[in-house]
Amino acid sequence: VQDVHNGFILDGIVADYKAAELPLIHHHIQNVENMIVPEKTIWIFDRGYTAMELYARIIQMNSYFVVRLRKDSYKEERMNITEEDSLISLNITGERLKKFHDLELKNIYSKKWTMDLRIVTITNNNGEKYSLLTNIPEKTLGTKEIGEIYKLRWGIETNYNTMKNRIYIENYSGKRRICIEQDIYSKFLKFNIFQYLKIKFNKLIKIKKEQQG
């Protein structure tokens, strides 16, 4: 989990190679819940995170999300959407509830008929259209602003590149699990120290420039 505004890594989990990202995100959210202000946080996800249980968890903690939908996600509910920015009701079916692993969330949403959200269609510079699902009200952020928020996710990709090719996160000093975990977590720490110094020095440079006029 990364703070894309400041660049810090907030949480990392070393899991079995067979582990899927979607179940792990629930552990990430629990791990960082005391580090953030949920009501002022927007979670940004790519196409691998289209899951109603994930939306439910974020809604229950009074937080917000923006997730890019795959073309085949919620096709039935999207059939009647004609506007670029519209409300959408996702049906809470028995089949969808089966995918809930958290019993508390499953119990809450088993008593609801729909999950009422908002769908926004964005056109990129290449003319390609893609859909974003969110629970952010229109009065809070407009269509263009939702698109700009999703673009911030690109910072995660550039930082992956930094972790792999500059900090060499995939180079391990040992073969045992504890050695690999120490290597990975120490590099997370190193990365965050660099980010902190970058922010600090940028502020000092800005102050110096302002003093010089």
PDB file of N, CA, C and O in Angstrom, residues 152-205:
ATOM      1  N   LEU A 152      -3.179   9.296 -10.589  1.00  0.00           N
ATOM      2  CA  LEU A 152      -2.146   9.326  -9.544  1.00  0.00           C
ATOM      3  C   LEU A 152      -1.588   7.935  -9.264  1.00  0.00           C
ATOM      4  O   LEU A 152      -0.482   7.793  -8.729  1.00  0.00           O
ATOM      5  N   ARG A 153      -2.353   6.901  -9.641  1.00  0.00           N
ATOM      6  CA  ARG A 153      -1.910   5.527  -9.407  1.00  0.00           C
ATOM      7  C   ARG A 153      -0.634   5.208 -10.180  1.00  0.00           C
ATOM      8  O   ARG A 153       0.099   4.266  -9.818  1.00  0.00           O
ATOM      9  N   TRP A 154      -0.349   5.983 -11.223  1.00  0.00           N
ATOM     10  CA  TRP A 154       0.851   5.731 -12.010  1.00  0.00           C
ATOM     11  C   TRP A 154       2.112   5.863 -11.162  1.00  0.00           C
ATOM     12  O   TRP A 154       3.140   5.251 -11.445  1.00  0.00           O
ATOM     13  N   GLY A 155       2.034   6.641 -10.090  1.00  0.00           N
ATOM     14  CA  GLY A 155       3.169   6.784  -9.175  1.00  0.00           C
ATOM     15  C   GLY A 155       3.592   5.459  -8.574  1.00  0.00           C
ATOM     16  O   GLY A 155       4.779   5.254  -8.255  1.00  0.00           O
ATOM     17  N   ILE A 156       2.641   4.534  -8.420  1.00  0.00           N
ATOM     18  CA  ILE A 156       2.964   3.205  -7.897  1.00  0.00           C
ATOM     19  C   ILE A 156       3.846   2.462  -8.892  1.00  0.00           C
ATOM     20  O   ILE A 156       4.829   1.816  -8.522  1.00  0.00           O
ATOM     21  N   GLU A 157       3.498   2.568 -10.180  1.00  0.00           N
ATOM     22  CA  GLU A 157       4.277   1.871 -11.215  1.00  0.00           C
ATOM     23  C   GLU A 157       5.705   2.403 -11.296  1.00  0.00           C
ATOM     24  O   GLU A 157       6.658   1.631 -11.422  1.00  0.00           O
ATOM     25  N   THR A 158       5.858   3.715 -11.223  1.00  0.00           N
ATOM     26  CA  THR A 158       7.207   4.286 -11.306  1.00  0.00           C
ATOM     27  C   THR A 158       8.036   3.901 -10.079  1.00  0.00           C
ATOM     28  O   THR A 158       9.249   3.693 -10.177  1.00  0.00           O
ATOM     29  N   ASN A 159       7.366   3.781  -8.928  1.00  0.00           N
ATOM     30  CA  ASN A 159       8.099   3.389  -7.726  1.00  0.00           C
ATOM     31  C   ASN A 159       8.454   1.903  -7.726  1.00  0.00           C
ATOM     32  O   ASN A 159       9.448   1.498  -7.125  1.00  0.00           O
ATOM     33  N   TYR A 160       7.635   1.069  -8.391  1.00  0.00           N
ATOM     34  CA  TYR A 160       8.025  -0.330  -8.601  1.00  0.00           C
ATOM     35  C   TYR A 160       9.351  -0.372  -9.349  1.00  0.00           C
ATOM     36  O   TYR A 160      10.246  -1.154  -9.025  1.00  0.00           O
ATOM     37  N   ASN A 161       9.450   0.469 -10.368  1.00  0.00           N
ATOM     38  CA  ASN A 161      10.671   0.523 -11.170  1.00  0.00           C
ATOM     39  C   ASN A 161      11.867   0.929 -10.305  1.00  0.00           C
ATOM     40  O   ASN A 161      12.954   0.352 -10.415  1.00  0.00           O
ATOM     41  N   THR A 162      11.656   1.915  -9.432  1.00  0.00           N
ATOM     42  CA  THR A 162      12.730   2.350  -8.532  1.00  0.00           C
ATOM     43  C   THR A 162      13.139   1.224  -7.588  1.00  0.00           C
ATOM     44  O   THR A 162      14.329   0.968  -7.378  1.00  0.00           O
ATOM     45  N   MET A 163      12.150   0.535  -7.025  1.00  0.00           N
ATOM     46  CA  MET A 163      12.437  -0.550  -6.086  1.00  0.00           C
ATOM     47  C   MET A 163      13.230  -1.671  -6.758  1.00  0.00           C
ATOM     48  O   MET A 163      14.157  -2.233  -6.180  1.00  0.00           O
ATOM     49  N   LYS A 164      12.866  -1.981  -8.007  1.00  0.00           N
ATOM     50  CA  LYS A 164      13.504  -3.116  -8.692  1.00  0.00           C
ATOM     51  C   LYS A 164      14.878  -2.756  -9.261  1.00  0.00           C
ATOM     52  O   LYS A 164      15.817  -3.537  -9.153  1.00  0.00           O
ATOM     53  N   ASN A 165      14.981  -1.570  -9.876  1.00  0.00           N
ATOM     54  CA  ASN A 165      16.177  -1.255 -10.652  1.00  0.00           C
ATOM     55  C   ASN A 165      17.159  -0.296  -9.979  1.00  0.00           C
ATOM     56  O   ASN A 165      18.269  -0.105 -10.482  1.00  0.00           O
ATOM     57  N   ARG A 166      16.756   0.300  -8.864  1.00  0.00           N
ATOM     58  CA  ARG A 166      17.684   1.191  -8.155  1.00  0.00           C
ATOM     59  C   ARG A 166      17.987   0.697  -6.737  1.00  0.00           C
ATOM     60  O   ARG A 166      19.096   0.834  -6.247  1.00  0.00           O
ATOM     61  N   ILE A 167      16.961   0.147  -6.090  1.00  0.00           N
ATOM     62  CA  ILE A 167      17.163  -0.362  -4.729  1.00  0.00           C
ATOM     63  C   ILE A 167      17.379  -1.880  -4.750  1.00  0.00           C
ATOM     64  O   ILE A 167      17.796  -2.466  -3.766  1.00  0.00           O
ATOM     65  N   TYR A 168      17.115  -2.497  -5.911  1.00  0.00           N
ATOM     66  CA  TYR A 168      17.367  -3.931  -6.123  1.00  0.00           C
ATOM     67  C   TYR A 168      16.663  -4.803  -5.083  1.00  0.00           C
ATOM     68  O   TYR A 168      17.290  -5.621  -4.406  1.00  0.00           O
ATOM     69  N   ILE A 169      15.366  -4.620  -4.973  1.00  0.00           N
ATOM     70  CA  ILE A 169      14.589  -5.338  -3.962  1.00  0.00           C
ATOM     71  C   ILE A 169      14.586  -6.851  -4.197  1.00  0.00           C
ATOM     72  O   ILE A 169      14.345  -7.629  -3.283  1.00  0.00           O
ATOM     73  N   GLU A 170      14.865  -7.286  -5.435  1.00  0.00           N
ATOM     74  CA  GLU A 170      14.838  -8.718  -5.739  1.00  0.00           C
ATOM     75  C   GLU A 170      16.189  -9.403  -5.517  1.00  0.00           C
ATOM     76  O   GLU A 170      16.328 -10.596  -5.774  1.00  0.00           O
ATOM     77  N   ASN A 171      17.181  -8.644  -5.042  1.00  0.00           N
ATOM     78  CA  ASN A 171      18.475  -9.237  -4.703  1.00  0.00           C
ATOM     79  C   ASN A 171      18.478  -9.587  -3.216  1.00  0.00           C
ATOM     80  O   ASN A 171      18.370  -8.705  -2.362  1.00  0.00           O
ATOM     81  N   TYR A 172      18.600 -10.870  -2.909  1.00  0.00           N
ATOM     82  CA  TYR A 172      18.525 -11.327  -1.519  1.00  0.00           C
ATOM     83  C   TYR A 172      19.894 -11.784  -1.011  1.00  0.00           C
ATOM     84  O   TYR A 172      20.682 -12.352  -1.761  1.00  0.00           O
ATOM     85  N   SER A 173      20.142 -11.565   0.263  1.00  0.00           N
ATOM     86  CA  SER A 173      21.433 -11.933   0.859  1.00  0.00           C
ATOM     87  C   SER A 173      21.419 -13.345   1.429  1.00  0.00           C
ATOM     88  O   SER A 173      22.446 -13.834   1.889  1.00  0.00           O
ATOM     89  N   GLY A 174      20.265 -13.992   1.436  1.00  0.00           N
ATOM     90  CA  GLY A 174      20.162 -15.354   1.960  1.00  0.00           C
ATOM     91  C   GLY A 174      19.005 -16.084   1.316  1.00  0.00           C
ATOM     92  O   GLY A 174      18.260 -15.525   0.512  1.00  0.00           O
ATOM     93  N   LYS A 175      18.841 -17.364   1.690  1.00  0.00           N
ATOM     94  CA  LYS A 175      17.779 -18.178   1.114  1.00  0.00           C
ATOM     95  C   LYS A 175      16.640 -18.452   2.093  1.00  0.00           C
ATOM     96  O   LYS A 175      15.546 -18.821   1.681  1.00  0.00           O
ATOM     97  N   ARG A 176      16.893 -18.309   3.380  1.00  0.00           N
ATOM     98  CA  ARG A 176      15.843 -18.572   4.360  1.00  0.00           C
ATOM     99  C   ARG A 176      14.795 -17.456   4.342  1.00  0.00           C
ATOM    100  O   ARG A 176      15.114 -16.309   4.017  1.00  0.00           O
ATOM    101  N   ARG A 177      13.590 -17.799   4.731  1.00  0.00           N
ATOM    102  CA  ARG A 177      12.488 -16.823   4.712  1.00  0.00           C
ATOM    103  C   ARG A 177      12.827 -15.566   5.518  1.00  0.00           C
ATOM    104  O   ARG A 177      12.593 -14.452   5.071  1.00  0.00           O
ATOM    105  N   ILE A 178      13.378 -15.747   6.720  1.00  0.00           N
ATOM    106  CA  ILE A 178      13.671 -14.602   7.589  1.00  0.00           C
ATOM    107  C   ILE A 178      14.678 -13.664   6.925  1.00  0.00           C
ATOM    108  O   ILE A 178      14.576 -12.439   7.036  1.00  0.00           O
ATOM    109  N   CYS A 179      15.653 -14.231   6.192  1.00  0.00           N
ATOM    110  CA  CYS A 179      16.656 -13.399   5.503  1.00  0.00           C
ATOM    111  C   CYS A 179      16.004 -12.588   4.387  1.00  0.00           C
ATOM    112  O   CYS A 179      16.291 -11.391   4.218  1.00  0.00           O
ATOM    113  N   ILE A 180      15.138 -13.248   3.621  1.00  0.00           N
ATOM    114  CA  ILE A 180      14.461 -12.566   2.511  1.00  0.00           C
ATOM    115  C   ILE A 180      13.549 -11.468   3.040  1.00  0.00           C
ATOM    116  O   ILE A 180      13.515 -10.355   2.499  1.00  0.00           O
ATOM    117  N   GLU A 181      12.823 -11.767   4.123  1.00  0.00           N
ATOM    118  CA  GLU A 181      11.929 -10.751   4.706  1.00  0.00           C
ATOM    119  C   GLU A 181      12.726  -9.561   5.221  1.00  0.00           C
ATOM    120  O   GLU A 181      12.321  -8.405   5.030  1.00  0.00           O
ATOM    121  N   GLN A 182      13.853  -9.817   5.861  1.00  0.00           N
ATOM    122  CA  GLN A 182      14.698  -8.722   6.354  1.00  0.00           C
ATOM    123  C   GLN A 182      15.184  -7.846   5.197  1.00  0.00           C
ATOM    124  O   GLN A 182      15.190  -6.615   5.297  1.00  0.00           O
ATOM    125  N   ASP A 183      15.596  -8.489   4.103  1.00  0.00           N
ATOM    126  CA  ASP A 183      16.057  -7.735   2.932  1.00  0.00           C
ATOM    127  C   ASP A 183      14.951  -6.852   2.373  1.00  0.00           C
ATOM    128  O   ASP A 183      15.159  -5.669   2.068  1.00  0.00           O
ATOM    129  N   ILE A 184      13.769  -7.432   2.217  1.00  0.00           N
ATOM    130  CA  ILE A 184      12.651  -6.688   1.617  1.00  0.00           C
ATOM    131  C   ILE A 184      12.214  -5.534   2.505  1.00  0.00           C
ATOM    132  O   ILE A 184      12.078  -4.392   2.050  1.00  0.00           O
ATOM    133  N   TYR A 185      11.996  -5.810   3.792  1.00  0.00           N
ATOM    134  CA  TYR A 185      11.497  -4.757   4.683  1.00  0.00           C
ATOM    135  C   TYR A 185      12.530  -3.664   4.916  1.00  0.00           C
ATOM    136  O   TYR A 185      12.180  -2.489   5.067  1.00  0.00           O
ATOM    137  N   SER A 186      13.819  -4.029   4.931  1.00  0.00           N
ATOM    138  CA  SER A 186      14.850  -2.998   5.096  1.00  0.00           C
ATOM    139  C   SER A 186      14.897  -2.080   3.874  1.00  0.00           C
ATOM    140  O   SER A 186      15.150  -0.876   3.986  1.00  0.00           O
ATOM    141  N   LYS A 187      14.587  -2.651   2.696  1.00  0.00           N
ATOM    142  CA  LYS A 187      14.566  -1.829   1.476  1.00  0.00           C
ATOM    143  C   LYS A 187      13.314  -0.950   1.419  1.00  0.00           C
ATOM    144  O   LYS A 187      13.355   0.144   0.871  1.00  0.00           O
ATOM    145  N   PHE A 188      12.211  -1.423   1.987  1.00  0.00           N
ATOM    146  CA  PHE A 188      11.036  -0.555   2.146  1.00  0.00           C
ATOM    147  C   PHE A 188      11.416   0.651   3.014  1.00  0.00           C
ATOM    148  O   PHE A 188      11.056   1.790   2.708  1.00  0.00           O
ATOM    149  N   LEU A 189      12.124   0.373   4.104  1.00  0.00           N
ATOM    150  CA  LEU A 189      12.534   1.440   5.026  1.00  0.00           C
ATOM    151  C   LEU A 189      13.479   2.417   4.327  1.00  0.00           C
ATOM    152  O   LEU A 189      13.321   3.637   4.436  1.00  0.00           O
ATOM    153  N   LYS A 190      14.433   1.877   3.588  1.00  0.00           N
ATOM    154  CA  LYS A 190      15.371   2.726   2.849  1.00  0.00           C
ATOM    155  C   LYS A 190      14.622   3.617   1.852  1.00  0.00           C
ATOM    156  O   LYS A 190      14.902   4.807   1.738  1.00  0.00           O
ATOM    157  N   PHE A 191      13.662   3.010   1.144  1.00  0.00           N
ATOM    158  CA  PHE A 191      12.865   3.754   0.171  1.00  0.00           C
ATOM    159  C   PHE A 191      12.137   4.920   0.850  1.00  0.00           C
ATOM    160  O   PHE A 191      12.119   6.043   0.350  1.00  0.00           O
ATOM    161  N   ASN A 192      11.530   4.661   2.019  1.00  0.00           N
ATOM    162  CA  ASN A 192      10.785   5.708   2.731  1.00  0.00           C
ATOM    163  C   ASN A 192      11.704   6.811   3.244  1.00  0.00           C
ATOM    164  O   ASN A 192      11.320   7.988   3.262  1.00  0.00           O
ATOM    165  N   ILE A 193      12.911   6.447   3.656  1.00  0.00           N
ATOM    166  CA  ILE A 193      13.874   7.465   4.096  1.00  0.00           C
ATOM    167  C   ILE A 193      14.233   8.384   2.929  1.00  0.00           C
ATOM    168  O   ILE A 193      14.282   9.604   3.059  1.00  0.00           O
ATOM    169  N   PHE A 194      14.457   7.775   1.746  1.00  0.00           N
ATOM    170  CA  PHE A 194      14.749   8.570   0.550  1.00  0.00           C
ATOM    171  C   PHE A 194      13.589   9.516   0.229  1.00  0.00           C
ATOM    172  O   PHE A 194      13.805  10.678  -0.127  1.00  0.00           O
ATOM    173  N   GLN A 195      12.365   8.986   0.350  1.00  0.00           N
ATOM    174  CA  GLN A 195      11.181   9.817   0.054  1.00  0.00           C
ATOM    175  C   GLN A 195      11.087  10.984   1.022  1.00  0.00           C
ATOM    176  O   GLN A 195      10.785  12.111   0.628  1.00  0.00           O
ATOM    177  N   TYR A 196      11.349  10.724   2.290  1.00  0.00           N
ATOM    178  CA  TYR A 196      11.298  11.783   3.300  1.00  0.00           C
ATOM    179  C   TYR A 196      12.325  12.869   2.989  1.00  0.00           C
ATOM    180  O   TYR A 196      12.031  14.071   3.036  1.00  0.00           O
ATOM    181  N   LEU A 197      13.547  12.440   2.671  1.00  0.00           N
ATOM    182  CA  LEU A 197      14.611  13.408   2.363  1.00  0.00           C
ATOM    183  C   LEU A 197      14.282  14.203   1.103  1.00  0.00           C
ATOM    184  O   LEU A 197      14.551  15.406   1.024  1.00  0.00           O
ATOM    185  N   LYS A 198      13.694  13.535   0.132  1.00  0.00           N
ATOM    186  CA  LYS A 198      13.299  14.206  -1.115  1.00  0.00           C
ATOM    187  C   LYS A 198      12.298  15.330  -0.827  1.00  0.00           C
ATOM    188  O   LYS A 198      12.435  16.459  -1.320  1.00  0.00           O
ATOM    189  N   ILE A 199      11.282  15.022  -0.008  1.00  0.00           N
ATOM    190  CA  ILE A 199      10.274  16.026   0.356  1.00  0.00           C
ATOM    191  C   ILE A 199      10.917  17.173   1.137  1.00  0.00           C
ATOM    192  O   ILE A 199      10.666  18.353   0.871  1.00  0.00           O
ATOM    193  N   LYS A 200      11.770  16.809   2.093  1.00  0.00           N
ATOM    194  CA  LYS A 200      12.413  17.824   2.938  1.00  0.00           C
ATOM    195  C   LYS A 200      13.289  18.761   2.109  1.00  0.00           C
ATOM    196  O   LYS A 200      13.216  19.985   2.248  1.00  0.00           O
ATOM    197  N   PHE A 201      14.125  18.187   1.236  1.00  0.00           N
ATOM    198  CA  PHE A 201      15.042  19.018   0.442  1.00  0.00           C
ATOM    199  C   PHE A 201      14.289  19.868  -0.579  1.00  0.00           C
ATOM    200  O   PHE A 201      14.688  20.999  -0.857  1.00  0.00           O
ATOM    201  N   ASN A 202      13.210  19.328  -1.136  1.00  0.00           N
ATOM    202  CA  ASN A 202      12.398  20.113  -2.073  1.00  0.00           C
ATOM    203  C   ASN A 202      11.801  21.339  -1.384  1.00  0.00           C
ATOM    204  O   ASN A 202      11.695  22.412  -1.973  1.00  0.00           O
ATOM    205  N   LYS A 203      11.399  21.164  -0.113  1.00  0.00           N
ATOM    206  CA  LYS A 203      10.851  22.299   0.652  1.00  0.00           C
ATOM    207  C   LYS A 203      11.940  23.337   0.906  1.00  0.00           C
ATOM    208  O   LYS A 203      11.710  24.545   0.806  1.00  0.00           O
ATOM    209  N   LEU A 204      13.156  22.869   1.251  1.00  0.00           N
ATOM    210  CA  LEU A 204      14.270  23.786   1.499  1.00  0.00           C
ATOM    211  C   LEU A 204      14.652  24.555   0.235  1.00  0.00           C
ATOM    212  O   LEU A 204      14.932  25.749   0.280  1.00  0.00           O
ATOM    213  N   ILE A 205      14.634  23.841  -0.908  1.00  0.00           N
ATOM    214  CA  ILE A 205      14.941  24.488  -2.201  1.00  0.00           C
ATOM    215  C   ILE A 205      13.895  25.544  -2.523  1.00  0.00           C
ATOM    216  O   ILE A 205      14.221  26.648  -2.975  1.00  0.00           O
TER     217      ILE A 205
END
